[in-house]
């Protein structure tokens, strides 16, 4: 599974909206949408914030990034 699918699955499991995750990460909802669909990749320095917002570890978030 790639990072985009991990993000989407974790967000849905946590019952969070795109807007909620976006607010927690300091980006827009369309940015989260693009990350979840693999259209864009988040900057490395944002990964801890994203993982925290989704209640997962950075390791779990990036497992699929190869």
Tab-separated table of C-alpha atoms in Angstrom:
chain	number	residue	atom	x	y	z
A	1	UNK	CA	0.000	0.000	0.000
A	2	UNK	CA	1.337	3.435	-0.840
A	3	UNK	CA	1.308	6.500	1.382
A	4	UNK	CA	-1.707	8.061	-0.328
A	5	UNK	CA	-3.853	4.991	0.353
A	6	UNK	CA	-2.571	4.827	3.933
A	7	UNK	CA	-3.545	8.459	4.487
A	8	UNK	CA	-7.018	7.977	3.082
A	9	UNK	CA	-7.670	4.780	5.029
A	10	UNK	CA	-6.407	6.301	8.299
A	11	UNK	CA	-8.523	9.432	7.809
A	12	UNK	CA	-11.654	7.423	7.152
A	13	UNK	CA	-10.941	5.105	10.088
A	14	UNK	CA	-10.607	8.153	12.356
A	15	UNK	CA	-13.828	9.555	10.861
A	16	UNK	CA	-12.161	12.811	9.923
A	17	UNK	CA	-13.067	15.040	7.014
A	18	UNK	CA	-10.556	16.410	4.543
A	19	UNK	CA	-11.112	19.828	6.130
A	20	UNK	CA	-10.360	18.549	9.633
A	21	UNK	CA	-7.089	16.946	8.567
A	22	UNK	CA	-6.202	20.002	6.514
A	23	UNK	CA	-6.729	22.293	9.499
A	24	UNK	CA	-4.586	20.079	11.723
A	25	UNK	CA	-1.833	20.049	9.095
A	26	UNK	CA	-1.986	23.731	8.193
A	27	UNK	CA	-2.874	23.149	4.550
A	28	UNK	CA	-6.033	23.302	2.435
A	29	UNK	CA	-8.552	20.494	1.976
A	30	UNK	CA	-7.689	20.261	-1.758
A	31	UNK	CA	-4.067	19.646	-0.745
A	32	UNK	CA	-5.103	16.707	1.454
A	33	UNK	CA	-7.264	15.449	-1.407
A	34	UNK	CA	-4.269	15.598	-3.774
A	35	UNK	CA	-2.051	13.761	-1.273
A	36	UNK	CA	-4.655	11.030	-0.786
A	37	UNK	CA	-4.942	10.479	-4.509
A	38	UNK	CA	-1.219	10.498	-5.202
A	39	UNK	CA	-1.390	13.667	-7.300
A	40	UNK	CA	1.124	15.378	-4.989
A	41	UNK	CA	3.463	14.299	-2.207
A	42	UNK	CA	3.700	16.155	1.105
A	43	UNK	CA	7.012	17.668	2.100
A	44	UNK	CA	9.059	15.467	4.390
A	45	UNK	CA	8.895	18.015	7.213
A	46	UNK	CA	5.081	17.719	7.241
A	47	UNK	CA	5.018	13.951	7.807
A	48	UNK	CA	5.037	14.083	11.640
A	49	UNK	CA	2.125	16.548	11.613
A	50	UNK	CA	0.163	14.429	9.140
A	51	UNK	CA	0.788	11.257	11.132
A	52	UNK	CA	-0.265	12.967	14.351
A	53	UNK	CA	-3.463	14.294	12.757
A	54	UNK	CA	-4.305	10.769	11.577
A	55	UNK	CA	-3.281	9.108	14.884
A	56	UNK	CA	-0.722	6.870	13.209
A	57	UNK	CA	3.058	6.690	13.360
A	58	UNK	CA	5.308	8.290	10.780
A	59	UNK	CA	6.649	4.794	10.093
A	60	UNK	CA	3.179	3.519	9.242
A	61	UNK	CA	2.535	6.563	7.090
A	62	UNK	CA	5.658	6.151	4.962
A	63	UNK	CA	5.794	2.343	4.719
A	64	UNK	CA	4.646	2.456	1.130
A	65	UNK	CA	7.005	5.266	0.038
A	66	UNK	CA	9.568	3.360	-1.979
